Tab-separated table of C-alpha atoms in Angstrom:
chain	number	residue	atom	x	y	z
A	156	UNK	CA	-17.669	-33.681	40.184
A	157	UNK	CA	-20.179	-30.808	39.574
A	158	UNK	CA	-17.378	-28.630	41.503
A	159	UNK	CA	-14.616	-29.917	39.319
A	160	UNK	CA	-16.925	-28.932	36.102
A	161	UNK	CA	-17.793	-25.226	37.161
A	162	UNK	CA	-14.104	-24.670	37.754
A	163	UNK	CA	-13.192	-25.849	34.385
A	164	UNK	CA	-16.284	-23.879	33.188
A	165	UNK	CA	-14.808	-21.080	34.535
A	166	UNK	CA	-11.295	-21.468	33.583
A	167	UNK	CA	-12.542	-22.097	29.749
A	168	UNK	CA	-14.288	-18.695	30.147
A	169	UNK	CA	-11.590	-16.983	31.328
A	170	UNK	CA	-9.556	-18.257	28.438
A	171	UNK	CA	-11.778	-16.427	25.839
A	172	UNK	CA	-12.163	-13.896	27.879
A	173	UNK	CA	-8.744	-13.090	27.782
A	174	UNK	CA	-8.367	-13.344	23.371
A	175	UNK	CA	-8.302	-10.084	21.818
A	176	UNK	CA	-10.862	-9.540	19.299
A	177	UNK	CA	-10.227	-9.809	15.559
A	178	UNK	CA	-9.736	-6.556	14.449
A	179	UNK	CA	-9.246	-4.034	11.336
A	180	UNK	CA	-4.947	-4.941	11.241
A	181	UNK	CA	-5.317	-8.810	11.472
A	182	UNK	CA	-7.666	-8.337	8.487
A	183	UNK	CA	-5.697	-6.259	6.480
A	184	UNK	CA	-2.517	-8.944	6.778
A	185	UNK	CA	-4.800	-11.273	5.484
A	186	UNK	CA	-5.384	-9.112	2.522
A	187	UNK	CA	-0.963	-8.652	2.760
A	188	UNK	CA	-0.415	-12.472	2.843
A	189	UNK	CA	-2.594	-13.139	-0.349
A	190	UNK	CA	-0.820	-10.105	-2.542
A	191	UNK	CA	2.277	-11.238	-1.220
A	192	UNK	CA	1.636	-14.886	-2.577
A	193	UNK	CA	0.126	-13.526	-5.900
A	194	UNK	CA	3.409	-11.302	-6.407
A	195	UNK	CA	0.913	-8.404	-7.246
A	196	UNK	CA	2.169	-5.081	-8.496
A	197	UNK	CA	2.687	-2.184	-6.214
A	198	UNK	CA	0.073	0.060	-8.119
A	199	UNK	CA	-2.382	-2.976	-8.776
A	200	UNK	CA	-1.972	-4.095	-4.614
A	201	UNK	CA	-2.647	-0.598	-3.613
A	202	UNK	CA	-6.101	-0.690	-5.761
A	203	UNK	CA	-6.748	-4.350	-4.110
A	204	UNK	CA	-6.325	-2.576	-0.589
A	205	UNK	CA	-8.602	0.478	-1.255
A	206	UNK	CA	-11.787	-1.420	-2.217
A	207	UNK	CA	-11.407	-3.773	0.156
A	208	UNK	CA	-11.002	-1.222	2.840
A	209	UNK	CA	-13.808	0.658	1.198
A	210	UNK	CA	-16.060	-2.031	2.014
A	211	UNK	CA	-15.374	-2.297	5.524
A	212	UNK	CA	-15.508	1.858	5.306
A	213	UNK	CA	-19.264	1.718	4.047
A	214	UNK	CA	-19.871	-0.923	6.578
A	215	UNK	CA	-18.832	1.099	9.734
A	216	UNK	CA	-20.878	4.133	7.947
A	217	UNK	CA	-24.051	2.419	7.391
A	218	UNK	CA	-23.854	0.786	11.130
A	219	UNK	CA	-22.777	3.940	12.844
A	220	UNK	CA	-24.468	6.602	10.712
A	221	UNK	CA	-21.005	8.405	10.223
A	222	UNK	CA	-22.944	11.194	7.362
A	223	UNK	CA	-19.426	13.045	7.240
A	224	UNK	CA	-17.671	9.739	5.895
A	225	UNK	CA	-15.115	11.296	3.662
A	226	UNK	CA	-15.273	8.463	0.681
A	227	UNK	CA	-19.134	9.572	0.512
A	228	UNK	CA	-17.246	12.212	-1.954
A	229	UNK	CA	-15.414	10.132	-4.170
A	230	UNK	CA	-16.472	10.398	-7.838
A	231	UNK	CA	-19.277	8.204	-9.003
A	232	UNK	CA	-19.774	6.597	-5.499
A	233	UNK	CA	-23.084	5.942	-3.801
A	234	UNK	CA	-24.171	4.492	-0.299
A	235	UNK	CA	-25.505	1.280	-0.405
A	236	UNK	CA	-28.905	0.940	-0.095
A	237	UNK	CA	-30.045	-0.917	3.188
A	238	UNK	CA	-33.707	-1.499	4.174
A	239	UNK	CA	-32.357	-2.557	8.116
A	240	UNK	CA	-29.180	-2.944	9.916
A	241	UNK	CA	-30.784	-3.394	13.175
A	242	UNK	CA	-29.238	-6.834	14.076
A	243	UNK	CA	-26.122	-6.462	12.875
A	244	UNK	CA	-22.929	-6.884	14.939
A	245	UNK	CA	-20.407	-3.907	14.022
A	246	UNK	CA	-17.094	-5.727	14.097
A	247	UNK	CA	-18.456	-9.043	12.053
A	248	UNK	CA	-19.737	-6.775	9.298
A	249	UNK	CA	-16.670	-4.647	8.806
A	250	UNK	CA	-14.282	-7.303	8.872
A	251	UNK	CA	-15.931	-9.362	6.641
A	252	UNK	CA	-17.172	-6.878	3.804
A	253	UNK	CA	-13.328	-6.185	4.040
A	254	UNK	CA	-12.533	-10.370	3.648
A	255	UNK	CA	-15.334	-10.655	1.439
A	256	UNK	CA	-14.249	-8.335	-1.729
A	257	UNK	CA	-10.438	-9.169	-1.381
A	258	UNK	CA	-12.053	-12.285	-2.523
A	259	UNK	CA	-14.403	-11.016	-4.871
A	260	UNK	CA	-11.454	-8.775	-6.339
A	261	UNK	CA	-7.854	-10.558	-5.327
A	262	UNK	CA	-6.571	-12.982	-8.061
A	263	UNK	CA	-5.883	-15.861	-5.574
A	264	UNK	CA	-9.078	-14.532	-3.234
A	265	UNK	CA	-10.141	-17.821	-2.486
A	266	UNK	CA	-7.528	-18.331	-0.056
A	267	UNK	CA	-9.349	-15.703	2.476
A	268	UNK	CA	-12.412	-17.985	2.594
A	269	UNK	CA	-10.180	-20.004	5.476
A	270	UNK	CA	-9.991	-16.510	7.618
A	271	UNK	CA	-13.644	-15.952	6.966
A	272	UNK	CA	-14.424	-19.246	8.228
A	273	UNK	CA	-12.382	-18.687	11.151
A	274	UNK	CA	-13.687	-14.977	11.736
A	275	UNK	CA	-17.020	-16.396	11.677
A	276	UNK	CA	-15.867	-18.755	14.494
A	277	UNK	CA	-14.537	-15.885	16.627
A	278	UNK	CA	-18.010	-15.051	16.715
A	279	UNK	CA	-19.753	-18.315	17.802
A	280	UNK	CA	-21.579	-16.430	20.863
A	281	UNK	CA	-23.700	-14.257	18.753
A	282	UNK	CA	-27.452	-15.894	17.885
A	283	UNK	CA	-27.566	-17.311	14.008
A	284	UNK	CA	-29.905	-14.835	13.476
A	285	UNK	CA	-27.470	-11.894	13.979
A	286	UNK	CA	-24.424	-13.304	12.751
A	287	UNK	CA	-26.173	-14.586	9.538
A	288	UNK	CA	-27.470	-10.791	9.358
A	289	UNK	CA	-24.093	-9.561	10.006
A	290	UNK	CA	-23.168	-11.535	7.088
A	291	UNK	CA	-25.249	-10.830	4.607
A	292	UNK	CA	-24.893	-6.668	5.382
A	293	UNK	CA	-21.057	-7.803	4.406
A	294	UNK	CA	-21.993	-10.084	1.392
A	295	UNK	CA	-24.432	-6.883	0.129
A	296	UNK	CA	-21.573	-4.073	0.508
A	297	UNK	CA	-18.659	-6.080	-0.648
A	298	UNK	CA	-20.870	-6.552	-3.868
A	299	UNK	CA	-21.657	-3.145	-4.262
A	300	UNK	CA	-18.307	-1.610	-3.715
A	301	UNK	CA	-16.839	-4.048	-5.933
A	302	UNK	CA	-19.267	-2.973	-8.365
A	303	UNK	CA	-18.240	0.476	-8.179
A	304	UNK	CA	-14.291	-1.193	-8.852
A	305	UNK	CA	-15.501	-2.246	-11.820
A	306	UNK	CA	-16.182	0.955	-13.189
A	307	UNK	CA	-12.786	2.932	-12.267
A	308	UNK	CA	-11.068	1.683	-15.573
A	309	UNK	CA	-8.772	-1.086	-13.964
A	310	UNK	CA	-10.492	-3.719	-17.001
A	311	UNK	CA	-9.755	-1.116	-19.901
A	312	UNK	CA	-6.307	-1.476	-19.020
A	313	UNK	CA	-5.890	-4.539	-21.656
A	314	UNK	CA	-7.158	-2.710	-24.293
A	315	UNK	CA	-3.812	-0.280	-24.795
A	316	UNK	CA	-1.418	-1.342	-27.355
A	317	UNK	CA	1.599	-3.145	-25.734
A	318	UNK	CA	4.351	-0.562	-24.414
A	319	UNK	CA	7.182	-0.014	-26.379
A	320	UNK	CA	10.550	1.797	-24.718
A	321	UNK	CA	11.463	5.187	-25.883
A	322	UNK	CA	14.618	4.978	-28.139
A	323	UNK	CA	17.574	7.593	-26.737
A	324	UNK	CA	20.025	7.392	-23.728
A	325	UNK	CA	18.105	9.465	-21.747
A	326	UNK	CA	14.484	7.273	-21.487
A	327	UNK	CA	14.360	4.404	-19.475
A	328	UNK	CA	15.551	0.532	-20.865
A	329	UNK	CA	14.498	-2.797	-19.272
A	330	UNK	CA	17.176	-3.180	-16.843
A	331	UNK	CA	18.895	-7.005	-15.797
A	332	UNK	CA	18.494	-9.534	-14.797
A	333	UNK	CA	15.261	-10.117	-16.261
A	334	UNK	CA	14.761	-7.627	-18.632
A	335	UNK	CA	11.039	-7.295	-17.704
A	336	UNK	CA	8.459	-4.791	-19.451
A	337	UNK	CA	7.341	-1.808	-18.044
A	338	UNK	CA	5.151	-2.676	-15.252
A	339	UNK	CA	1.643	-0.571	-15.746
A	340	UNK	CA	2.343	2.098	-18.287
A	341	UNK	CA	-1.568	3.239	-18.155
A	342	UNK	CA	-1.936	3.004	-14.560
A	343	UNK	CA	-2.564	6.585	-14.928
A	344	UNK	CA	-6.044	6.011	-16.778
A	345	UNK	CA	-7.283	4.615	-13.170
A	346	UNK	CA	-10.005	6.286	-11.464
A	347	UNK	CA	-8.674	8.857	-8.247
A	348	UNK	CA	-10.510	9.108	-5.015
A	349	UNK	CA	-9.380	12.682	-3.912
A	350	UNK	CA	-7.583	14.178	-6.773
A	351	UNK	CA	-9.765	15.560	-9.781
A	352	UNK	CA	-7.086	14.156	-12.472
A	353	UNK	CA	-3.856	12.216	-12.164
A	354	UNK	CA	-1.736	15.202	-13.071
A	355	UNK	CA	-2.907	17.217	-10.588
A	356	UNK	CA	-0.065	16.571	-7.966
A	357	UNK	CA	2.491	16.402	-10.120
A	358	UNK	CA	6.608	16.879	-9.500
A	359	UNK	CA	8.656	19.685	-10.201
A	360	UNK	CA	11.049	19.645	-12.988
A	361	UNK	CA	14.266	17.074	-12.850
A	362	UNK	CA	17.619	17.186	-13.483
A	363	UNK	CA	17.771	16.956	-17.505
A	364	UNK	CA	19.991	14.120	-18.940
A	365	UNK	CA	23.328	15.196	-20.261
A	366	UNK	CA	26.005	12.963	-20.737
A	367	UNK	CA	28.475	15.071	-20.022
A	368	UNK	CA	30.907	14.495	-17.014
A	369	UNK	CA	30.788	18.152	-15.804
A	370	UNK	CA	27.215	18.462	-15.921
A	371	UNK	CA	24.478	17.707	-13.638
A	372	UNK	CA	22.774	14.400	-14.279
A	373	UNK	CA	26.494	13.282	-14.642
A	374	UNK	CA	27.138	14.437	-11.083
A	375	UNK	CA	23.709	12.824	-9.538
A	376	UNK	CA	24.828	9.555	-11.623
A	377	UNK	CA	28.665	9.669	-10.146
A	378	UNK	CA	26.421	10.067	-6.534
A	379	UNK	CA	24.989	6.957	-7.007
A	380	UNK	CA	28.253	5.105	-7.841
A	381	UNK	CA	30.094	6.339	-5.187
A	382	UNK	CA	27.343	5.132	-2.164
A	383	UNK	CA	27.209	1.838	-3.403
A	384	UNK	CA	30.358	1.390	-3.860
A	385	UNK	CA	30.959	2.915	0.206
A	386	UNK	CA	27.857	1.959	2.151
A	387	UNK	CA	27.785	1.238	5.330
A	388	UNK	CA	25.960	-1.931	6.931
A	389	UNK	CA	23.571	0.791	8.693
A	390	UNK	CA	23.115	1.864	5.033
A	391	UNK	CA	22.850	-2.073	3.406
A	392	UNK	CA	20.013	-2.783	6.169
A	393	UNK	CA	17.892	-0.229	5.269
A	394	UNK	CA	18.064	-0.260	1.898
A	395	UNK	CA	16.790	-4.338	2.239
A	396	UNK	CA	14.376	-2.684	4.986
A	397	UNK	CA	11.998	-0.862	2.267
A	398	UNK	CA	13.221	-2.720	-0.993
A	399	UNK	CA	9.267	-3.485	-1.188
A	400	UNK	CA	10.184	-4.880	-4.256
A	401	UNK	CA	7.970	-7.741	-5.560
A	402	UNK	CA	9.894	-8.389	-8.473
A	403	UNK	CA	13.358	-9.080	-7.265
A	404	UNK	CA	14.703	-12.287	-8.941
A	405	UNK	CA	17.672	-14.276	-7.700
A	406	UNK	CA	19.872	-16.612	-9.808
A	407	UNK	CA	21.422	-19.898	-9.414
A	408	UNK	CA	22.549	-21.713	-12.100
A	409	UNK	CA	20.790	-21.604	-15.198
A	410	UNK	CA	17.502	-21.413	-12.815
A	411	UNK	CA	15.781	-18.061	-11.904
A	412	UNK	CA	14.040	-17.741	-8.124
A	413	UNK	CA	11.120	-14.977	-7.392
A	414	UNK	CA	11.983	-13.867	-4.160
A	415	UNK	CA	8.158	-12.133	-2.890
A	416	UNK	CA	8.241	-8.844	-0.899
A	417	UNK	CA	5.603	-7.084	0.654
A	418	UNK	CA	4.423	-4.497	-1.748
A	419	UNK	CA	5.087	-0.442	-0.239
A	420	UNK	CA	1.785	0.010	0.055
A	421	UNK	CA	1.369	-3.060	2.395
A	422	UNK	CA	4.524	-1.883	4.290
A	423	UNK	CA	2.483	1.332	4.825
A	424	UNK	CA	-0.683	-0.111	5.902
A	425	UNK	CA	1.137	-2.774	8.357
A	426	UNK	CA	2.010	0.575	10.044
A	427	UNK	CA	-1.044	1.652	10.132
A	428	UNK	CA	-2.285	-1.228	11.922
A	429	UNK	CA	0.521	-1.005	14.515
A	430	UNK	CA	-0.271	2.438	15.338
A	431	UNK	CA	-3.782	1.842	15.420
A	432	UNK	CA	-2.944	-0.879	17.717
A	433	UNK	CA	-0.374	1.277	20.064
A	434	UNK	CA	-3.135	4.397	20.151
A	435	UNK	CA	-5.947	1.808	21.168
A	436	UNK	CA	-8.130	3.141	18.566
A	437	UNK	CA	-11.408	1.457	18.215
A	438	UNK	CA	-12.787	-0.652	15.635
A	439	UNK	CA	-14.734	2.653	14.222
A	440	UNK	CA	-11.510	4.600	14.225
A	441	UNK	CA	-9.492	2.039	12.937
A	442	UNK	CA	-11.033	0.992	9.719
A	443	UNK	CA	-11.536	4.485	8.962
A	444	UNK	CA	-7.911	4.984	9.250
A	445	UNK	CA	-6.860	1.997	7.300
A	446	UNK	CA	-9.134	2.738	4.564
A	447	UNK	CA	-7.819	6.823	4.472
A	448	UNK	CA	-4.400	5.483	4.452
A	449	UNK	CA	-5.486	2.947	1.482
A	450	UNK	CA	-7.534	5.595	-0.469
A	451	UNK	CA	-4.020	7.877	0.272
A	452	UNK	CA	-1.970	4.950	-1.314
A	453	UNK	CA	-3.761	4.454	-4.220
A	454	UNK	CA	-4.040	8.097	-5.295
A	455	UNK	CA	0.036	8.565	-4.725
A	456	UNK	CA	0.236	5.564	-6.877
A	457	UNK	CA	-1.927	6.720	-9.605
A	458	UNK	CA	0.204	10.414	-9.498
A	459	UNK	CA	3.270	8.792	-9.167
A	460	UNK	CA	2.993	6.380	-12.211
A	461	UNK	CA	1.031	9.155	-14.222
A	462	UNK	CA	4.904	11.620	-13.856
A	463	UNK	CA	7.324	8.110	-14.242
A	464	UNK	CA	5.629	7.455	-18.309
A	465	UNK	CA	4.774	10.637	-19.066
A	466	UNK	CA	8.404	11.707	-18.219
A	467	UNK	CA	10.197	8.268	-18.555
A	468	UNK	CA	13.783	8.751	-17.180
A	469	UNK	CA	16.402	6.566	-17.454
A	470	UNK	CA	17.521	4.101	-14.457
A	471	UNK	CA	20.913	4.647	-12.944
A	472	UNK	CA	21.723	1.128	-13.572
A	473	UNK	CA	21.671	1.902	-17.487
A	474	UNK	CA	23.697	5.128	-17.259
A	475	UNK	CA	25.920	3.535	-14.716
A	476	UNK	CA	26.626	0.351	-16.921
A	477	UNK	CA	27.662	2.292	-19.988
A	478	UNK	CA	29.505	5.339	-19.081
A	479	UNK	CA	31.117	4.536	-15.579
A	480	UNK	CA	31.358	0.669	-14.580
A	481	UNK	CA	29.656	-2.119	-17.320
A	482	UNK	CA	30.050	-4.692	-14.519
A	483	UNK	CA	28.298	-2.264	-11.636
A	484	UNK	CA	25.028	-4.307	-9.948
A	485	UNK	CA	22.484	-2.150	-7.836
A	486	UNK	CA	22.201	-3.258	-3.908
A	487	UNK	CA	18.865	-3.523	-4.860
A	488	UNK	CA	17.216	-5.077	-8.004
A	489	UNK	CA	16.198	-2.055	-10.198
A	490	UNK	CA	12.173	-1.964	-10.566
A	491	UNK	CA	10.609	-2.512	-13.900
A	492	UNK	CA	9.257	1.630	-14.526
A	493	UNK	CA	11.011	4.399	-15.419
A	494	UNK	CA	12.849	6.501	-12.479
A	495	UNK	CA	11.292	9.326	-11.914
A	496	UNK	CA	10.227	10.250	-9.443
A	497	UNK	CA	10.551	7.565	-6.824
A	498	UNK	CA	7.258	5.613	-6.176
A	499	UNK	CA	8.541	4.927	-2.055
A	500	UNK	CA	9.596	8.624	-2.130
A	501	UNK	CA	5.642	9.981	-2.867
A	502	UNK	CA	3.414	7.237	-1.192
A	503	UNK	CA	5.561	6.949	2.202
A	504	UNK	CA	5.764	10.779	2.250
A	505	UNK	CA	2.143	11.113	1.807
A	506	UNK	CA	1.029	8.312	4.635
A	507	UNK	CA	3.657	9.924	7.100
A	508	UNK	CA	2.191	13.507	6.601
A	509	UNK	CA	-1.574	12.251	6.723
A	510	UNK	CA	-0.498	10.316	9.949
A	511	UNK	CA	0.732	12.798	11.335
A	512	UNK	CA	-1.666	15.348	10.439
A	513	UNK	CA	-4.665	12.989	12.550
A	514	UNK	CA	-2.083	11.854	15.912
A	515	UNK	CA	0.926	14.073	15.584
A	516	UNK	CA	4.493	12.948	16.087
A	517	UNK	CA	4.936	9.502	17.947
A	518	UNK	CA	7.602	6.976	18.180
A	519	UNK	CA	7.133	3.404	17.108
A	520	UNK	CA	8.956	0.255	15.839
A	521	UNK	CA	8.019	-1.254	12.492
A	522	UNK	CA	8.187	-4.595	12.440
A	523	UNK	CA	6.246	-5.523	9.288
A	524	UNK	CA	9.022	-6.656	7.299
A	525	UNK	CA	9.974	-9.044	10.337
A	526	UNK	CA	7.589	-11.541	8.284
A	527	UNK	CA	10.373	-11.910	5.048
A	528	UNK	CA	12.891	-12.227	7.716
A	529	UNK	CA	14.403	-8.531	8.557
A	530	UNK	CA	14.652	-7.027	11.753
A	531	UNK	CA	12.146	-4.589	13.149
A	532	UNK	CA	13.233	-0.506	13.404
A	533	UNK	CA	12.196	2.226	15.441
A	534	UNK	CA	11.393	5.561	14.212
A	535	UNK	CA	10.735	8.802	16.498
A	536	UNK	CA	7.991	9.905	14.371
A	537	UNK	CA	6.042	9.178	10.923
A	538	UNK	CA	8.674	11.884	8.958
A	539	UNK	CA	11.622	10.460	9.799
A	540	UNK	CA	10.489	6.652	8.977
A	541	UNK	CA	9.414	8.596	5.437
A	542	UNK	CA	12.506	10.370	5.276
A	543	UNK	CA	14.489	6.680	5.401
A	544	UNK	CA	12.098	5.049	3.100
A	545	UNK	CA	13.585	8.174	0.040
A	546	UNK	CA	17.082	7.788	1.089
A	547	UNK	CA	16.915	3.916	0.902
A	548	UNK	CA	16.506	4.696	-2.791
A	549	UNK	CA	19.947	5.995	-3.537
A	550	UNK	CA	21.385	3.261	-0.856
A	551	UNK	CA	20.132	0.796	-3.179
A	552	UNK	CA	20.901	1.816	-6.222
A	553	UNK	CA	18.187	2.750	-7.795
A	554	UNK	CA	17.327	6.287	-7.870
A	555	UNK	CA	18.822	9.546	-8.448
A	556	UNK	CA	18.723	11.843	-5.622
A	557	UNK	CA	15.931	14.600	-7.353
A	558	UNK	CA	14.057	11.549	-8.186
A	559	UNK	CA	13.940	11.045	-4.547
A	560	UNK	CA	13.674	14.266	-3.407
A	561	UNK	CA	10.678	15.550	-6.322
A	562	UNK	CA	8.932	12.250	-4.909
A	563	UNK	CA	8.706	13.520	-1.428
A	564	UNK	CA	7.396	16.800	-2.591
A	565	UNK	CA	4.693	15.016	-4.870
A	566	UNK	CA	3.827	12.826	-1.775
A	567	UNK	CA	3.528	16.066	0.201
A	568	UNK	CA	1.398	18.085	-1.416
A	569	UNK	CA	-0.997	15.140	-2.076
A	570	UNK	CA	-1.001	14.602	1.686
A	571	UNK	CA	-2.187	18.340	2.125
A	572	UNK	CA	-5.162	18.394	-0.421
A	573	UNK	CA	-6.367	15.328	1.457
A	574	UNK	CA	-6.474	16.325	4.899
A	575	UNK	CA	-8.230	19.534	3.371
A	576	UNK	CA	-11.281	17.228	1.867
A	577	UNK	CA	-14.204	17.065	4.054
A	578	UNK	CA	-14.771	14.744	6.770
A	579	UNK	CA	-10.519	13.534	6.730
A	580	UNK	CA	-9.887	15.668	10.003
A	581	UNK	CA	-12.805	13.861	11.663
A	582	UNK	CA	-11.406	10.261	10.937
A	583	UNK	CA	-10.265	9.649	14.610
A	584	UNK	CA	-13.173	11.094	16.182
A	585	UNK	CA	-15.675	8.754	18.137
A	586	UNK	CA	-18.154	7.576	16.222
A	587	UNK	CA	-22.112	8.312	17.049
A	588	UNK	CA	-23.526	4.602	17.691
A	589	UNK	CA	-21.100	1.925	18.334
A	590	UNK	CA	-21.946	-1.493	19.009
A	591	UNK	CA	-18.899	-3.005	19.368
């Protein structure tokens, strides 16, 4: 009998053994899954990822003294505070500061409480005493970076009289089939991490509207037309790979169904977490990768949104509808913002170049989007999963080709002044004290 008991002993040991460790990438598609069910914006999700990844950030910096932390320069920011970290476990603390304020901050937060309850589990070995301190380091971060959210101008955002279209051809019009308003015309009032304003990235000039069938915008608009009305299924699949788009609506009937998308910054991060997965980094390197990438997404975001009001261009759809083909439907549902430029165009850009500025040029397959039910892709390298993200634009519809194009550039040289601030360069690098 005693025999029989060590054996199973053993065998139940083994078993946990053998678990991989919760880690930055299962935590982050917690954060994914609530967005996702909250149908949150892409500029607003982006904002939800950075302070949460903040959090875990500040965690890893306190635990493992990392001085040259590079959010240590963001405006307004200061450490937090701690009297003693002694008896902290690393990996609890980060993950849970990160669980913790996508509570705090996340419409539907509550819903992480489950996956802190079961982190918590995954660490049933430790004493009470270090896990509760473990805890508590979280609790005390996630309340201070959160704190810090508070104050980046996300609450004014009410406070701006209600958006009203431009009147003219040439600005952009609510487009079907829900006619929605312009999704976050202030976003550009927001609070940056590594640029000093929101114009400070911004796009070169466009193509100017003119109506006229020999001129230019009349030839990008014809461009448009044509692919959708000759794509290929090579074309059609990834144009549904980075639609992204949380608003897409489908009919039946008289009845109206949301159908939810991960948002393009999620998309982003859920390769982040594969790569960090495929390059075994550790949990130090990780989280400061995620939270770069995050920080990275939320600044493209911020430029992005700051070019689309302040030049508010017209969608194809519109332009399509009136002067080519009135019955003519988009692949893809056209977004509720102006066109240019391209939001996918300057935040994948930007990720793929800071990627590949920290590990260089490496194949992998993205299988995010395998959760709504699409089929994974491989890429040879972060550029040319980028460069598919722009041209899934004109594939679907919904942007012009300089729209796509300008985007990339924008995306670019954001990428560049943030692998140029200090302490980026050194994300990847071993940390000095690791628990873990």
């Amino acid at each position: 009998m005693k025999k029989g008991f060590l054996l199973l002993l053993l065998v139940y040991t083994n078993a946990r053994a053998q678990q991989p460790l919760p880690d930055v990438p299962q935590t982050v598609w917690a954060l994914t899954e609530v967005l996702f069910h909250d149908v949150i914006n892409p500029p607003a999700a982006a904002r939800f990822y950075s302070y949460a990844l903040l959090a875990g950030l500040e965690a890893d910096a306190q635990l493992n003294h990392n001085k040259k932390s590079f959010h240590y320069q963001f405006r307004d920011f200061t450490p937090v505070l701690l009297h003693s970290v002694k008896e902290a476990n690393d990996r609890l603390t980060i993950l849970y500061a990160i669980l913790e304020t996508g509570k705090l901050m996340i419409p539907s937060g509550y819903l992480l409480e489950e996956k802190q309850e079961a982190l918590k589990k995954s660490f049933s070995d430790l004493s009470d005493s270090i896990r509760n301190s473990s805890i508590s380091l979280a609790e005390e971060i996630a309340r201070h970076i959160v704190a810090y959210a508070k104050t980046d101008g996300y609450f004014s955002l009410s406070r701006f009289p209600r958006y009203q279209p431009l009147k003219g051809l040439a600005y952009w019009q609510p487009t079907p089939p829900e006619y929605m308003p312009a999704v976050e015309p202030n976003w550009k009032t927001i609070r940056t991490f590594f640029m000093d304003s929101s114009q400070q990235c911004r796009p070169s000039a466009m193509v100017s509207f003119n109506e006229d069938t020999t001129s230019s915008f009349y030839r990008l608009t014809e461009e448009v037309y044509e692919t959708s009305i000759h794509l290929t299924p090579e074309q059609v699949q990834i144009a549904n790979f980075w639609d992204c788009n949380p608003f897409a609506v489908q009919f039946s009937g008289h009845m109206s169904i949301g159908l939810k998308k991960i948002s393009p910054g999620g998309h982003w991060l859920g390769i982040t977490g594969i790569i960090s997965r495929q390059q075994g980094l550790d949990l130090s390197q990780s989280i400061r990768l995620h939270a770069l990438v995050a920080c990275t997404l939320h600044d493209a975001f911020i430029s992005c949104w700051e070019a689309k009001y302040q030049i508010n261009r017209v969608r194809p759809e519109t332009i399509i509808r009136k002067y080519i083909d009135e019955k003519w439907q988009p692949l893809l549902q056209t977004p509720p913002f102006p066109e240019f430029p391209s939001g996918h165009s300057v935040i994948s850009t930007a990720v793929a170049d800071i990627l590949t500025g920290l590990i260089g040029n490496i194949s992998f397959t993205d299988s995010v989007e395998t959760y709504i039910g699409l089929p994974a892709r491989t890429f040879n390298s972060f550029q040319e999963a980028a460069a598919e993200a722009r041209v899934s634009r004109l594939y679907g519809g919904i942007h012009f080709r300089d729209a796509i194009e300008e985007g990339g550039r924008e995306g670019a040289v954001l990428a560049r002044l943030i692998l140029e601030k200090d302490g980026v360069r050194d994300v990847l690098q071993k940390g000095i004290k690791n628990k873990d």
